[in-house]
C-alpha positions as semicolon CSV with decimal commas, in nm:
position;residue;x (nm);y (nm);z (nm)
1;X;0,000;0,000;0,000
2;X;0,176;0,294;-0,154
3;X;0,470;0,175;-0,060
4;X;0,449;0,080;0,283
5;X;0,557;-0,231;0,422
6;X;0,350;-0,479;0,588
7;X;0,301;-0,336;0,907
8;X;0,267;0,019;0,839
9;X;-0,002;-0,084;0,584
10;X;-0,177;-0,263;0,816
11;X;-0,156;0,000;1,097
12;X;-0,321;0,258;0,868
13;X;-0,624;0,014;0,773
14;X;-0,668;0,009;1,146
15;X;-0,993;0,277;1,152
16;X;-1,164;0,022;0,910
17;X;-1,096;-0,260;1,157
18;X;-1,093;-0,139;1,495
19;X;-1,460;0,026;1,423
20;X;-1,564;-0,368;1,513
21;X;-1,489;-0,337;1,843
22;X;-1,710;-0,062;1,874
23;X;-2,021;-0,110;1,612
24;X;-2,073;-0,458;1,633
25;X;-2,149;-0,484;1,962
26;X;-2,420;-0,255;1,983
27;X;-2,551;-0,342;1,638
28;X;-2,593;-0,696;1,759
29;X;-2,770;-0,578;2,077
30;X;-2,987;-0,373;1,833
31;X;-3,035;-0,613;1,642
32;X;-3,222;-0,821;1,935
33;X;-3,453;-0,541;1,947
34;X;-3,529;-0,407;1,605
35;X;-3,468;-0,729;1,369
36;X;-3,178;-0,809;1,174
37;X;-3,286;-0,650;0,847
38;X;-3,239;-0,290;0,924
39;X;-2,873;-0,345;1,015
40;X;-2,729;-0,578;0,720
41;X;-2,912;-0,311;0,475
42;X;-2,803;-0,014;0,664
43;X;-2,437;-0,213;0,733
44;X;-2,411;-0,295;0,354
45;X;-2,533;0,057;0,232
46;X;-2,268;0,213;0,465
47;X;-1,963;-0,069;0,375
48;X;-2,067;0,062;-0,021
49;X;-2,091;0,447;0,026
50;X;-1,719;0,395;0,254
51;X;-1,541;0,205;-0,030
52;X;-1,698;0,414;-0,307
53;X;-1,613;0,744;-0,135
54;X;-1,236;0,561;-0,137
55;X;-1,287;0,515;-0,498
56;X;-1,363;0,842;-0,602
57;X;-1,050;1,037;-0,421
58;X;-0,831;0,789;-0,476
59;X;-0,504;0,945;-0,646
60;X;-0,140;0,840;-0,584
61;X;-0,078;1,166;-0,351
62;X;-0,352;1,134;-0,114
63;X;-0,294;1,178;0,209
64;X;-0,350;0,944;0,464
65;X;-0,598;1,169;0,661
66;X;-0,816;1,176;0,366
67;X;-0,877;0,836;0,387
68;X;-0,975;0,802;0,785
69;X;-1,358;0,931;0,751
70;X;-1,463;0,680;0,436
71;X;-1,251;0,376;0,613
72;X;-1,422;0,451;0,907
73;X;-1,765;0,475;0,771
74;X;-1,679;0,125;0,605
75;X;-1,583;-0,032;0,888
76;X;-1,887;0,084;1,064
77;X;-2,121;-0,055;0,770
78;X;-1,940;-0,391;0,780
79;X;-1,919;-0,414;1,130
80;X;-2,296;-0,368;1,157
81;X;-2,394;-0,631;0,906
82;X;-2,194;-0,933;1,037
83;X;-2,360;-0,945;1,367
84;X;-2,683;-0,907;1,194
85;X;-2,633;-1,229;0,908
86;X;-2,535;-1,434;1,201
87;X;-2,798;-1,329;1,442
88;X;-3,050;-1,406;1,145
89;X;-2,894;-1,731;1,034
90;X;-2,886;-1,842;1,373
91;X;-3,241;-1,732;1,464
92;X;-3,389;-1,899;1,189
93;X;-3,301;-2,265;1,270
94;X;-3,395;-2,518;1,559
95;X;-3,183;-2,505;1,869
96;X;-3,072;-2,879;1,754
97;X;-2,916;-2,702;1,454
98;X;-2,713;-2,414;1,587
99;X;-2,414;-2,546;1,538
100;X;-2,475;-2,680;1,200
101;X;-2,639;-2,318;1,069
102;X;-2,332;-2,169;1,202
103;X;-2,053;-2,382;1,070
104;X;-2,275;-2,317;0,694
105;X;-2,255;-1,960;0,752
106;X;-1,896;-1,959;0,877
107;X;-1,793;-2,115;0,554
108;X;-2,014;-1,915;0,288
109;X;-1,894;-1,603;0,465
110;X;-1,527;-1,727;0,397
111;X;-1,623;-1,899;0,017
112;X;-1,762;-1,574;-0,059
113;X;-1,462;-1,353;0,107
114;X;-1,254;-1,634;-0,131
115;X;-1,443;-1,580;-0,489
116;X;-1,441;-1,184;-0,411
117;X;-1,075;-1,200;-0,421
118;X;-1,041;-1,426;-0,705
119;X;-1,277;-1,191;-0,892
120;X;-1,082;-0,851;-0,787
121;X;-0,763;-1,005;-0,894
122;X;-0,932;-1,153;-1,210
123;X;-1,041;-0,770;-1,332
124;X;-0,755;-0,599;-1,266
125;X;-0,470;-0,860;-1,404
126;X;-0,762;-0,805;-1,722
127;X;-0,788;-0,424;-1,679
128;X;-0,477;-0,266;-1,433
129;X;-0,132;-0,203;-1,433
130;X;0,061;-0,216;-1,126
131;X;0,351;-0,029;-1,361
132;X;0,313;0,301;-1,177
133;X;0,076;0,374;-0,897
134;X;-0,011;0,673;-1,137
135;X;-0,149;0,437;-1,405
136;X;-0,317;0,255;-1,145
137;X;-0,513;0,516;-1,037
138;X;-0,571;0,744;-1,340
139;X;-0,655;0,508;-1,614
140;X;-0,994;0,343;-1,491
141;X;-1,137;0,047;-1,701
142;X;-1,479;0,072;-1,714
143;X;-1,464;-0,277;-1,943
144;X;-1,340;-0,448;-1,629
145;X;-1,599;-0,364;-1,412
146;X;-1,884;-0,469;-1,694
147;X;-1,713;-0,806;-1,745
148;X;-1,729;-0,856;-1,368
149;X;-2,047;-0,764;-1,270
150;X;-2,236;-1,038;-1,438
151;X;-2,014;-1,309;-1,227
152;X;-2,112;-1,052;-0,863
153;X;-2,485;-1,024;-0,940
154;X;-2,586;-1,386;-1,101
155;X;-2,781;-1,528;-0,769
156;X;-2,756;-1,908;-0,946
């Protein structure tokens, strides 16, 4: 991440992650009260208006402050979905069947974390250029993004 090493990079993704400390716990106690469905809509509405506020100033000479506020707001969307999926996945089954629900949603959480990657990487080996951080940044490919979508938004 712009140069950074390992650490450092991950130390400045820390307002995206540490906001699960804080959200999560009260959107799962929300949850309890309001339903589930408010918070994975409002979670996933936030975790897209985050990363698409990150797309738009994105530029090679941004400065890290910039990027606090729409990690943060991220994190916070994320962090109030997750509690929500499991609270509903778990909810909806027989007590005998906890476990097993769980387990399912443990592994389609991580299958789905897996083919999100695989996709990301797919588009941009297709579409980006890791030649200057410049080129990276400046030369969008909108043909990318339309070859992708159909694999993200095809339910079965």
């Amino acid at each position: 991440m712009l140069g950074y090493g390992p650490l450092d990079a991950g130390l400045r993704l820390l307002p995206w992650t540490v906001t699960l400390f804080f959200c999560a716990p009260v959107a799962g106690a929300l949850a309890d009260r309001f339903g589930e469905r408010p918070f994975l809509a409002g979670g996933l509405f936030l975790q897209a208006v985050g990363m698409g506020w990150i797309a738009l100033i994105a530029r090679p000479d941004l400065p890290y402050g910039s990027m606090i506020a729409p990690l943060v707001v991220a994190g916070c969307g994320v962090s109030m979905a997750i509690p929500a999926v499991q609270t509903s996945v778990v909810g909806s089954v027989a007590r005998e069947e906890i476990g097993k629900a769980a387990g399912i949603n443990s592994m389609m959480r991580e299958l789905g974390g897996v083919f999100g990657i695989a996709v990301g990487v797919a588009v941009f080996a297709g579409a980006g250029s890791l030649a200057s951080a410049e080129r990276f940044s400046n030369h969008p490919s909108p043909q990318g993004t339309f070859h992708a979508f159909p694999l993200c938004s095809n339910p079965g």
